[in-house]
């Protein structure tokens, strides 16, 4: 379908109306906290799965908030008299936020979803009707050019993004403007691009309705709208990374073969970053028969950049095809059509010798180092969002380790990171543990095996003694030659620093 099948959008020029609408919504407690209080946790969680029945049942009363939830989140017509008590109806009709339906009822022209900012801000994400919430139902997502709202990918990228004051930020493929909205809180200037002009219009609405500064909106694919001499301190993108046959859905399918879109995005980002700047993406990548997937990703990293790439999930090609066919609602179409589309996905993977598809995070940092650090790892375990500070700390540790050889490491002072615990693993009643595990309860929540020296070293790191002095004391305690202990332990100290179990004392 073309964009013409989609509803007309509210005017993005009537900022006066948008401001009054924002004030009215907040006055009725149409916020993330207000929704949770009204709906209760089960119905609120069901909305995130695209299930509306619990919310419909919870909004059968006559309060202003219930009217707004039915109007903007559940797409239910509401009597004009009820809406008039809450919203500036004439202004909203004139500017296109509301439309008259049959009888004396009003309907919303777009989804408006309350969204709590990281600092407690009351934001609103605008999206196309039926697309405010995620889930496998794929509500409304058959339309070409449709603009989706908040989903798991959106919040994941927002959570891993490094948040520090910057002069300029670029949101590539902005969609409904979620990343641009976050960036506007710490960037002096925000540029947002999208191939879909409808997405740029909706981004303008999201920013205005959230009370955020306007962004520089540009139409085009990837870096095409960006001049050759433009560079940024932060680049973020939740691109249309789905590896699919063809480009049926703009919001999902990149239109390039295989994982070429994600590769191109990563490779071209290096030249667009200022020194010390970050580029952070979500991506899919192919696991190709006879090829190491980690080597594939290393080849994407542009020169002059450090990289940290984390694979969070891997799906075989059948699981992957089924996931995205269901996301678009194809499983509810004609069985023969569904089968043909499924076949087309498997044909595409077979032709490319793809056995599975990985999903994860790619973080780049522009660096002048002679030998860039490229870390590619698999970490499917639970983490603690937000991780922006964790990402930034990773690259800080890279700098530290790069600048300190073993002798400098032994002269350094360290402290044990917060919320690290020690676990001893072995048979019950055994005199000594088989091994010792250090485990983080924050950030990446890593766990690493250490020997008794490593465990003892980490346990006494309080910044007082140098690493070498601590090892000398341990050597005396266990009856080992201190010179030999100093020779063999720096690699273990380096690992503990690299993974964030101990930190250089400031």
Coordinates of C-alpha atoms in Angstrom, one line a residue:
X1 CA 0.0 0.0 0.0
X2 CA 1.1 3.6 -0.5
X3 CA 1.1 6.4 2.0
X4 CA -2.2 7.6 0.5
X5 CA -4.0 4.8 2.4
X6 CA -2.8 6.2 5.7
X7 CA -4.7 8.9 7.7
X8 CA -3.8 12.5 7.2
X9 CA -1.5 13.7 10.0
X10 CA -2.0 16.7 12.4
X11 CA -0.3 19.9 11.4
X12 CA 3.2 20.2 12.6
X13 CA 3.1 24.0 12.2
X14 CA 0.5 24.7 14.9
X15 CA 2.9 24.7 17.8
X16 CA 0.4 26.8 19.8
X17 CA -2.2 24.1 19.5
X18 CA 0.4 21.4 20.3
X19 CA 1.4 23.2 23.5
X20 CA -2.2 23.5 24.6
X21 CA -2.8 19.8 23.9
X22 CA 0.2 18.9 25.9
X23 CA -1.0 21.0 28.8
X24 CA -4.4 19.4 28.6
X25 CA -3.0 15.8 28.5
X26 CA -0.8 16.4 31.5
X27 CA -3.6 18.1 33.4
X28 CA -5.7 14.9 33.1
X29 CA -2.7 12.7 34.2
X30 CA -2.3 11.2 30.8
X31 CA 1.2 10.2 31.6
X32 CA 3.2 6.9 32.0
X33 CA 2.5 7.0 35.8
X34 CA -1.1 8.0 35.3
X35 CA -1.7 5.1 32.9
X36 CA -0.2 2.6 35.3
X37 CA -2.3 3.9 38.1
X38 CA -5.5 3.8 36.0
X39 CA -5.0 0.5 34.2
X40 CA -3.0 -1.5 36.7
X41 CA 0.1 -3.5 36.0
X42 CA -1.4 -6.4 34.0
X43 CA -3.4 -4.2 31.6
X44 CA -0.5 -1.8 31.2
X45 CA 1.8 -4.7 30.4
X46 CA -0.8 -6.2 28.0
X47 CA -0.8 -2.9 26.0
X48 CA 2.9 -3.5 25.3
X49 CA 2.0 -6.8 23.8
X50 CA -0.6 -5.2 21.5
X51 CA -3.5 -6.6 23.6
X52 CA -6.1 -4.0 24.2
X53 CA -9.0 -5.9 25.9
X54 CA -7.7 -5.5 29.5
X55 CA -7.3 -1.7 28.9
X56 CA -10.8 -1.5 27.4
X57 CA -12.2 -3.1 30.4
X58 CA -10.3 -0.8 32.7
X59 CA -11.6 2.4 31.0
X60 CA -15.3 1.9 31.1
X61 CA -15.8 4.7 33.5
X62 CA -16.4 8.4 32.8
X63 CA -13.2 10.1 34.0
X64 CA -11.2 12.4 31.7
X65 CA -8.2 10.1 31.8
X66 CA -10.3 7.1 30.7
X67 CA -11.7 9.2 27.8
X68 CA -8.1 10.1 26.7
X69 CA -6.9 6.5 26.9
X70 CA -9.8 5.3 24.8
X71 CA -9.3 8.1 22.3
X72 CA -5.5 8.2 21.8
X73 CA -4.3 4.7 22.8
X74 CA -7.2 2.4 22.0
X75 CA -8.6 4.2 19.0
X76 CA -12.2 4.2 20.3
X77 CA -14.6 7.0 19.3
X78 CA -15.5 9.2 22.3
X79 CA -18.6 11.4 22.6
X80 CA -17.7 15.0 21.8
X81 CA -19.1 16.2 25.1
X82 CA -16.7 14.1 27.1
X83 CA -13.7 15.2 25.0
X84 CA -14.7 18.9 25.3
X85 CA -14.3 18.7 29.0
X86 CA -10.6 17.8 28.6
X87 CA -9.2 19.0 25.3
X88 CA -9.3 22.2 23.2
X89 CA -11.6 20.4 20.8
X90 CA -12.0 23.1 18.1
X91 CA -8.3 23.7 17.9
X92 CA -7.6 19.9 17.8
X93 CA -10.1 19.5 15.0
X94 CA -8.8 22.4 13.0
X95 CA -5.1 21.3 13.3
X96 CA -5.9 17.6 12.6
X97 CA -5.3 15.9 16.0
X98 CA -9.0 14.8 16.1
X99 CA -11.6 14.0 13.4
X100 CA -15.4 14.0 13.5
X101 CA -16.9 10.5 13.1
X102 CA -20.4 9.4 12.6
X103 CA -22.9 11.0 15.0
X104 CA -21.5 13.3 17.7
X105 CA -18.3 11.4 18.3
X106 CA -14.6 12.2 17.9
X107 CA -11.7 10.0 17.0
X108 CA -7.9 10.5 17.1
X109 CA -6.0 10.7 13.9
X110 CA -2.8 9.4 15.4
X111 CA -1.7 7.3 18.4
X112 CA -0.3 9.2 21.3
X113 CA 1.5 7.2 23.9
X114 CA 2.8 8.6 27.2
X115 CA 6.4 7.8 27.6
X116 CA 8.5 8.5 30.8
X117 CA 11.9 10.1 30.1
X118 CA 15.0 8.9 32.0
X119 CA 14.9 11.9 34.3
X120 CA 11.1 11.6 35.0
X121 CA 10.1 13.8 32.0
X122 CA 6.6 13.4 30.7
X123 CA 7.0 12.7 27.0
X124 CA 4.6 11.6 24.3
X125 CA 5.4 9.4 21.3
X126 CA 3.2 10.0 18.3
X127 CA 2.8 7.2 15.7
X128 CA 0.3 5.9 13.2
X129 CA -3.0 4.5 14.3
X130 CA -2.7 1.1 15.8
X131 CA 1.1 1.3 16.0
X132 CA 1.7 2.9 19.4
X133 CA 2.6 -0.4 21.1
X134 CA 4.8 -3.3 20.0
X135 CA 4.3 -7.0 20.1
X136 CA 4.1 -9.8 17.6
X137 CA 0.6 -8.9 16.5
X138 CA 1.9 -6.4 14.0
X139 CA -1.2 -4.2 14.4
X140 CA -1.5 -1.8 11.5
X141 CA 1.9 -2.8 10.1
X142 CA 0.8 -4.0 6.7
X143 CA 0.7 -0.4 5.4
X144 CA 3.8 0.7 3.4
X145 CA 5.2 3.8 5.0
X146 CA 3.5 3.3 8.3
X147 CA 5.3 4.8 11.3
X148 CA 5.6 2.7 14.4
X149 CA 5.8 3.9 18.0
X150 CA 7.8 2.6 21.0
X151 CA 9.0 -1.0 20.8
X152 CA 11.6 -3.1 22.6
X153 CA 14.3 -2.2 20.0
X154 CA 13.6 1.6 20.6
X155 CA 14.0 1.4 24.3
X156 CA 17.0 -0.9 24.1
X157 CA 18.9 1.5 21.9
X158 CA 17.9 4.5 24.1
X159 CA 19.2 2.5 27.1
X160 CA 22.6 1.7 25.7
X161 CA 23.3 5.1 24.3
X162 CA 26.1 7.1 25.9
X163 CA 24.5 10.2 27.5
X164 CA 26.9 13.1 28.0
X165 CA 26.6 16.7 26.9
X166 CA 27.5 17.0 23.3
X167 CA 27.3 19.7 20.6
X168 CA 25.7 17.6 17.9
X169 CA 23.7 14.4 17.6
X170 CA 22.4 12.6 14.5
X171 CA 19.5 10.1 14.6
X172 CA 19.5 8.1 11.3
X173 CA 16.1 6.6 10.4
X174 CA 14.3 8.5 13.2
X175 CA 10.9 6.8 12.8
X176 CA 8.6 8.4 15.4
X177 CA 11.5 10.4 16.9
X178 CA 12.2 8.5 20.1
X179 CA 16.0 8.6 19.8
X180 CA 15.9 12.3 18.7
X181 CA 13.8 13.0 21.7
X182 CA 16.4 11.4 24.0
X183 CA 19.3 13.1 22.3
X184 CA 17.6 16.5 22.6
X185 CA 18.1 16.4 26.3
X186 CA 21.9 16.4 26.1
X187 CA 22.8 17.6 22.6
X188 CA 22.8 21.3 21.6
X189 CA 21.9 20.4 18.0
X190 CA 19.9 17.3 16.8
X191 CA 19.6 16.2 13.2
X192 CA 17.1 13.5 12.4
X193 CA 16.8 11.8 9.0
X194 CA 14.4 9.3 7.5
X195 CA 13.7 7.9 4.0
X196 CA 9.9 8.2 4.9
X197 CA 8.7 11.8 4.9
X198 CA 5.8 10.7 7.0
X199 CA 8.2 9.7 9.7
X200 CA 9.8 13.1 9.7
X201 CA 6.4 14.7 10.1
X202 CA 5.6 12.5 13.1
X203 CA 9.0 13.1 14.6
X204 CA 8.2 16.8 14.6
X205 CA 4.9 16.1 16.4
X206 CA 6.6 13.8 19.0
X207 CA 9.2 16.5 19.8
X208 CA 6.7 19.3 20.0
X209 CA 4.1 17.4 22.1
X210 CA 6.9 16.3 24.4
X211 CA 8.0 19.9 25.0
X212 CA 11.4 19.2 23.4
X213 CA 13.4 21.5 21.0
X214 CA 12.7 21.1 17.3
X215 CA 15.2 19.0 15.3
X216 CA 16.8 19.6 11.9
X217 CA 14.7 17.1 9.9
X218 CA 16.1 15.8 6.6
X219 CA 14.6 13.3 4.1
X220 CA 16.8 10.6 2.7
X221 CA 18.5 7.2 3.2
X222 CA 21.3 6.6 5.6
X223 CA 23.9 9.4 5.3
X224 CA 22.6 10.7 2.0
X225 CA 21.0 13.9 3.6
X226 CA 24.3 14.7 5.4
X227 CA 26.8 16.9 3.7
X228 CA 30.3 15.5 3.3
X229 CA 31.8 18.0 5.8
X230 CA 29.2 17.5 8.5
X231 CA 30.4 15.5 11.6
X232 CA 28.7 14.7 14.9
X233 CA 29.6 13.9 18.5
X234 CA 26.9 11.2 18.6
X235 CA 25.2 9.1 16.0
X236 CA 22.4 6.7 16.8
X237 CA 20.3 4.5 14.6
X238 CA 17.7 1.8 15.0
X239 CA 17.7 1.0 11.3
X240 CA 15.4 -1.2 9.2
X241 CA 17.8 -4.1 9.9
X242 CA 15.5 -7.0 9.0
X243 CA 17.2 -9.4 6.5
X244 CA 14.4 -10.1 4.1
X245 CA 13.7 -10.9 0.4
X246 CA 12.8 -7.5 -1.1
X247 CA 11.8 -4.3 0.7
X248 CA 8.1 -4.7 1.3
X249 CA 7.9 -2.6 4.5
X250 CA 9.9 0.6 4.8
X251 CA 10.0 0.6 8.6
X252 CA 11.4 -2.9 8.7
X253 CA 13.2 -3.9 5.4
X254 CA 16.3 -2.0 4.4
X255 CA 16.1 -2.7 0.7
X256 CA 19.7 -3.9 0.5
X257 CA 20.7 -7.6 0.1
X258 CA 21.4 -9.6 3.3
X259 CA 23.0 -7.5 6.1
X260 CA 24.5 -5.0 3.7
X261 CA 22.4 -2.1 5.1
X262 CA 23.8 -2.6 8.6
X263 CA 27.4 -3.1 7.3
X264 CA 27.1 0.1 5.2
X265 CA 25.8 2.1 8.1
X266 CA 28.6 1.0 10.4
X267 CA 31.4 1.4 7.8
X268 CA 30.3 4.9 6.8
X269 CA 29.8 6.2 10.4
X270 CA 33.5 6.5 11.1
X271 CA 34.0 9.5 8.7
X272 CA 31.0 11.2 10.3
X273 CA 32.2 11.2 13.9
X274 CA 34.1 13.9 15.7
X275 CA 37.2 12.8 17.7
X276 CA 35.9 11.0 20.8
X277 CA 32.4 10.8 19.3
X278 CA 30.2 7.7 19.6
X279 CA 28.1 5.9 17.0
X280 CA 25.6 3.3 18.4
X281 CA 23.3 1.0 16.4
X282 CA 21.1 -2.0 16.7
X283 CA 21.8 -4.5 13.9
X284 CA 21.2 -7.9 12.5
X285 CA 24.0 -9.9 10.9
X286 CA 24.2 -13.1 8.9
X287 CA 25.9 -16.3 10.2
X288 CA 27.3 -17.6 6.9
X289 CA 28.4 -21.2 6.4
X290 CA 32.2 -21.5 6.6
X291 CA 32.6 -18.0 8.0
X292 CA 33.3 -16.8 11.5
X293 CA 30.6 -14.4 12.5
X294 CA 32.9 -12.4 14.7
X295 CA 35.4 -11.9 11.8
X296 CA 32.5 -10.8 9.7
X297 CA 31.6 -8.1 12.2
X298 CA 35.3 -7.0 12.7
X299 CA 35.4 -6.3 9.0
X300 CA 32.6 -3.8 9.4
X301 CA 34.5 -1.6 11.9
X302 CA 35.7 1.6 10.2
X303 CA 39.4 2.7 10.5
X304 CA 40.1 5.1 13.3
X305 CA 37.4 3.6 15.6
X306 CA 37.3 1.5 18.7
X307 CA 34.4 -0.9 18.7
X308 CA 32.4 -3.0 21.2
X309 CA 30.0 -5.4 19.5
X310 CA 27.6 -7.6 21.6
X311 CA 25.6 -10.4 20.1
X312 CA 22.5 -10.7 22.2
X313 CA 20.5 -13.4 20.4
X314 CA 20.9 -15.9 17.5
X315 CA 18.0 -17.4 15.6
X316 CA 18.1 -20.1 12.9
X317 CA 16.6 -19.1 9.6
X318 CA 13.2 -20.7 10.2
X319 CA 12.8 -19.0 13.5
X320 CA 13.9 -15.7 12.0
X321 CA 11.5 -15.9 9.1
X322 CA 8.6 -16.8 11.3
X323 CA 9.3 -13.9 13.7
X324 CA 9.1 -11.3 11.0
X325 CA 6.3 -12.8 9.1
X326 CA 4.2 -12.8 12.3
X327 CA 5.4 -9.3 13.1
X328 CA 3.8 -8.1 9.8
X329 CA 0.7 -10.1 10.5
X330 CA 1.3 -12.4 7.5
X331 CA 0.4 -15.5 9.5
X332 CA -3.2 -14.1 9.4
X333 CA -3.3 -13.9 5.6
X334 CA -4.2 -16.5 3.0
X335 CA -2.3 -19.8 3.9
X336 CA -0.9 -20.1 0.4
X337 CA 0.3 -16.5 0.4
X338 CA 2.0 -17.1 3.8
X339 CA 3.6 -20.2 2.6
X340 CA 4.9 -18.5 -0.5
X341 CA 6.4 -15.7 1.5
X342 CA 8.0 -18.2 3.9
X343 CA 9.5 -20.0 1.0
X344 CA 10.9 -16.8 -0.4
X345 CA 12.7 -16.0 2.9
X346 CA 14.2 -19.5 3.0
X347 CA 15.2 -19.3 -0.7
X348 CA 17.0 -16.0 0.0
X349 CA 18.9 -17.5 3.0
X350 CA 19.8 -20.7 1.1
X351 CA 21.2 -18.6 -1.8
X352 CA 23.4 -16.7 0.6
X353 CA 24.4 -19.8 2.6
X354 CA 23.0 -18.2 5.7
X355 CA 22.4 -20.7 8.5
X356 CA 21.3 -18.2 11.3
X357 CA 20.9 -14.5 12.1
X358 CA 22.4 -12.7 15.0
X359 CA 21.0 -9.6 16.7
X360 CA 22.8 -7.2 18.9
X361 CA 24.4 -3.8 19.7
X362 CA 27.3 -2.1 17.9
X363 CA 29.1 0.8 19.6
X364 CA 31.9 2.7 17.9
X365 CA 34.1 5.5 19.3
X366 CA 36.3 7.6 17.2
X367 CA 39.9 7.2 18.4
X368 CA 43.3 8.3 17.4
X369 CA 44.9 5.2 18.8
X370 CA 47.5 3.5 16.5
X371 CA 45.9 0.1 17.3
X372 CA 42.1 0.3 17.7
X373 CA 40.4 -2.0 20.2
X374 CA 37.7 -4.2 18.6
X375 CA 35.8 -6.4 21.0
X376 CA 33.2 -8.8 19.6
X377 CA 31.5 -11.0 22.1
X378 CA 28.3 -13.0 22.7
X379 CA 26.4 -12.1 25.8
X380 CA 22.8 -13.5 25.8
X381 CA 22.3 -13.1 29.5
X382 CA 20.3 -10.6 31.4
X383 CA 21.7 -7.1 31.8
X384 CA 20.7 -4.0 33.8
X385 CA 19.5 -1.1 31.6
X386 CA 20.3 1.7 31.1
X387 CA 23.7 0.8 30.0
X388 CA 25.0 4.1 28.6
X389 CA 27.4 4.6 31.4
X390 CA 28.6 1.0 31.1
X391 CA 29.3 1.5 27.4
X392 CA 31.2 4.7 28.2
X393 CA 33.2 3.0 31.0
X394 CA 34.1 0.2 28.6
X395 CA 35.9 2.6 26.3
X396 CA 37.5 4.4 29.3
X397 CA 39.0 1.1 30.4
X398 CA 40.2 0.5 26.8
X399 CA 42.1 3.8 27.0
X400 CA 43.5 2.9 30.4
X401 CA 44.8 -0.5 29.4
X402 CA 46.2 0.8 26.2
X403 CA 48.2 3.4 28.1
X404 CA 49.5 1.0 30.8
X405 CA 52.0 -1.8 30.2
X406 CA 52.4 -4.5 32.8
X407 CA 54.9 -2.5 34.9
X408 CA 52.5 0.5 34.9
X409 CA 49.7 -1.8 35.8
X410 CA 51.5 -3.2 38.8
X411 CA 52.3 0.4 39.9
X412 CA 48.6 1.3 39.7
X413 CA 46.0 1.5 42.5
X414 CA 42.6 -0.2 42.0
X415 CA 39.3 -0.4 43.7
X416 CA 36.7 -3.2 43.6
X417 CA 33.7 -2.2 41.5
X418 CA 30.3 -1.8 43.2
X419 CA 28.1 -4.8 43.7
X420 CA 30.6 -7.4 42.9
X421 CA 30.3 -10.6 44.8
X422 CA 32.4 -13.8 45.1
X423 CA 31.0 -17.3 44.7
X424 CA 33.0 -20.4 45.6
X425 CA 32.1 -23.5 43.5
X426 CA 32.9 -27.0 44.5
X427 CA 31.6 -30.2 46.0
X428 CA 29.8 -29.8 49.4
X429 CA 32.3 -30.4 52.3
X430 CA 35.4 -30.1 50.1
X431 CA 38.3 -28.3 51.8
X432 CA 39.0 -26.1 48.8
X433 CA 36.7 -24.8 46.1
X434 CA 37.1 -26.1 42.5
X435 CA 37.0 -22.5 41.3
X436 CA 36.1 -19.0 42.4
X437 CA 33.7 -16.9 40.4
X438 CA 33.4 -13.1 40.6
X439 CA 29.9 -11.9 39.6
X440 CA 28.6 -8.4 38.9
X441 CA 25.1 -7.4 40.0
X442 CA 25.1 -4.2 37.9
X443 CA 25.5 -3.3 34.2
X444 CA 26.4 -6.3 32.1
X445 CA 26.2 -8.6 35.1
X446 CA 29.3 -10.5 34.0
X447 CA 30.7 -13.5 35.8
X448 CA 34.4 -14.6 35.5
X449 CA 36.4 -17.4 36.9
X450 CA 39.5 -16.5 38.9
X451 CA 42.1 -18.4 40.9
X452 CA 42.7 -17.8 44.6
X453 CA 45.3 -15.1 43.9
X454 CA 42.9 -13.2 41.6
X455 CA 40.1 -13.5 44.2
X456 CA 42.3 -12.4 47.0
X457 CA 43.7 -9.5 44.9
X458 CA 40.2 -8.2 44.0
X459 CA 39.0 -8.5 47.5
X460 CA 41.6 -6.2 49.0
X461 CA 41.5 -3.6 46.2
X462 CA 40.5 -0.4 48.0
X463 CA 42.9 2.1 46.4
X464 CA 45.3 2.1 49.3
X465 CA 48.1 -0.2 48.0
X466 CA 49.5 -0.5 44.5
X467 CA 48.8 -3.8 42.7
X468 CA 52.4 -4.8 43.1
X469 CA 52.4 -4.3 46.8
X470 CA 49.2 -6.4 47.1
X471 CA 50.8 -9.2 45.1
X472 CA 53.9 -9.1 47.3
X473 CA 51.6 -9.5 50.4
X474 CA 49.7 -12.4 48.8
X475 CA 53.0 -14.1 47.8
X476 CA 54.2 -13.9 51.4
X477 CA 50.8 -15.3 52.6
X478 CA 50.8 -18.3 50.3
X479 CA 54.5 -18.9 50.3
X480 CA 55.1 -18.1 46.6
X481 CA 58.0 -16.3 45.0
X482 CA 56.9 -12.7 44.7
X483 CA 58.8 -12.2 41.4
X484 CA 57.1 -15.1 39.8
X485 CA 53.7 -13.9 41.0
X486 CA 54.3 -10.4 39.6
X487 CA 55.2 -12.0 36.3
X488 CA 52.2 -14.2 35.9
X489 CA 49.4 -12.1 37.4
X490 CA 49.2 -8.9 35.2
X491 CA 47.2 -10.7 32.5
X492 CA 44.6 -11.6 35.2
X493 CA 44.5 -8.0 36.5
X494 CA 44.1 -6.8 32.9
X495 CA 41.1 -9.1 32.4
X496 CA 39.5 -7.9 35.7
X497 CA 39.9 -4.3 34.6
X498 CA 38.8 -5.0 31.0
X499 CA 35.5 -6.6 32.3
X500 CA 34.9 -3.9 34.9
X501 CA 35.4 -6.0 38.1
X502 CA 38.1 -3.6 39.4
X503 CA 38.6 0.1 38.4
X504 CA 41.6 2.3 38.5
X505 CA 41.5 4.5 41.6
X506 CA 41.0 8.1 40.7

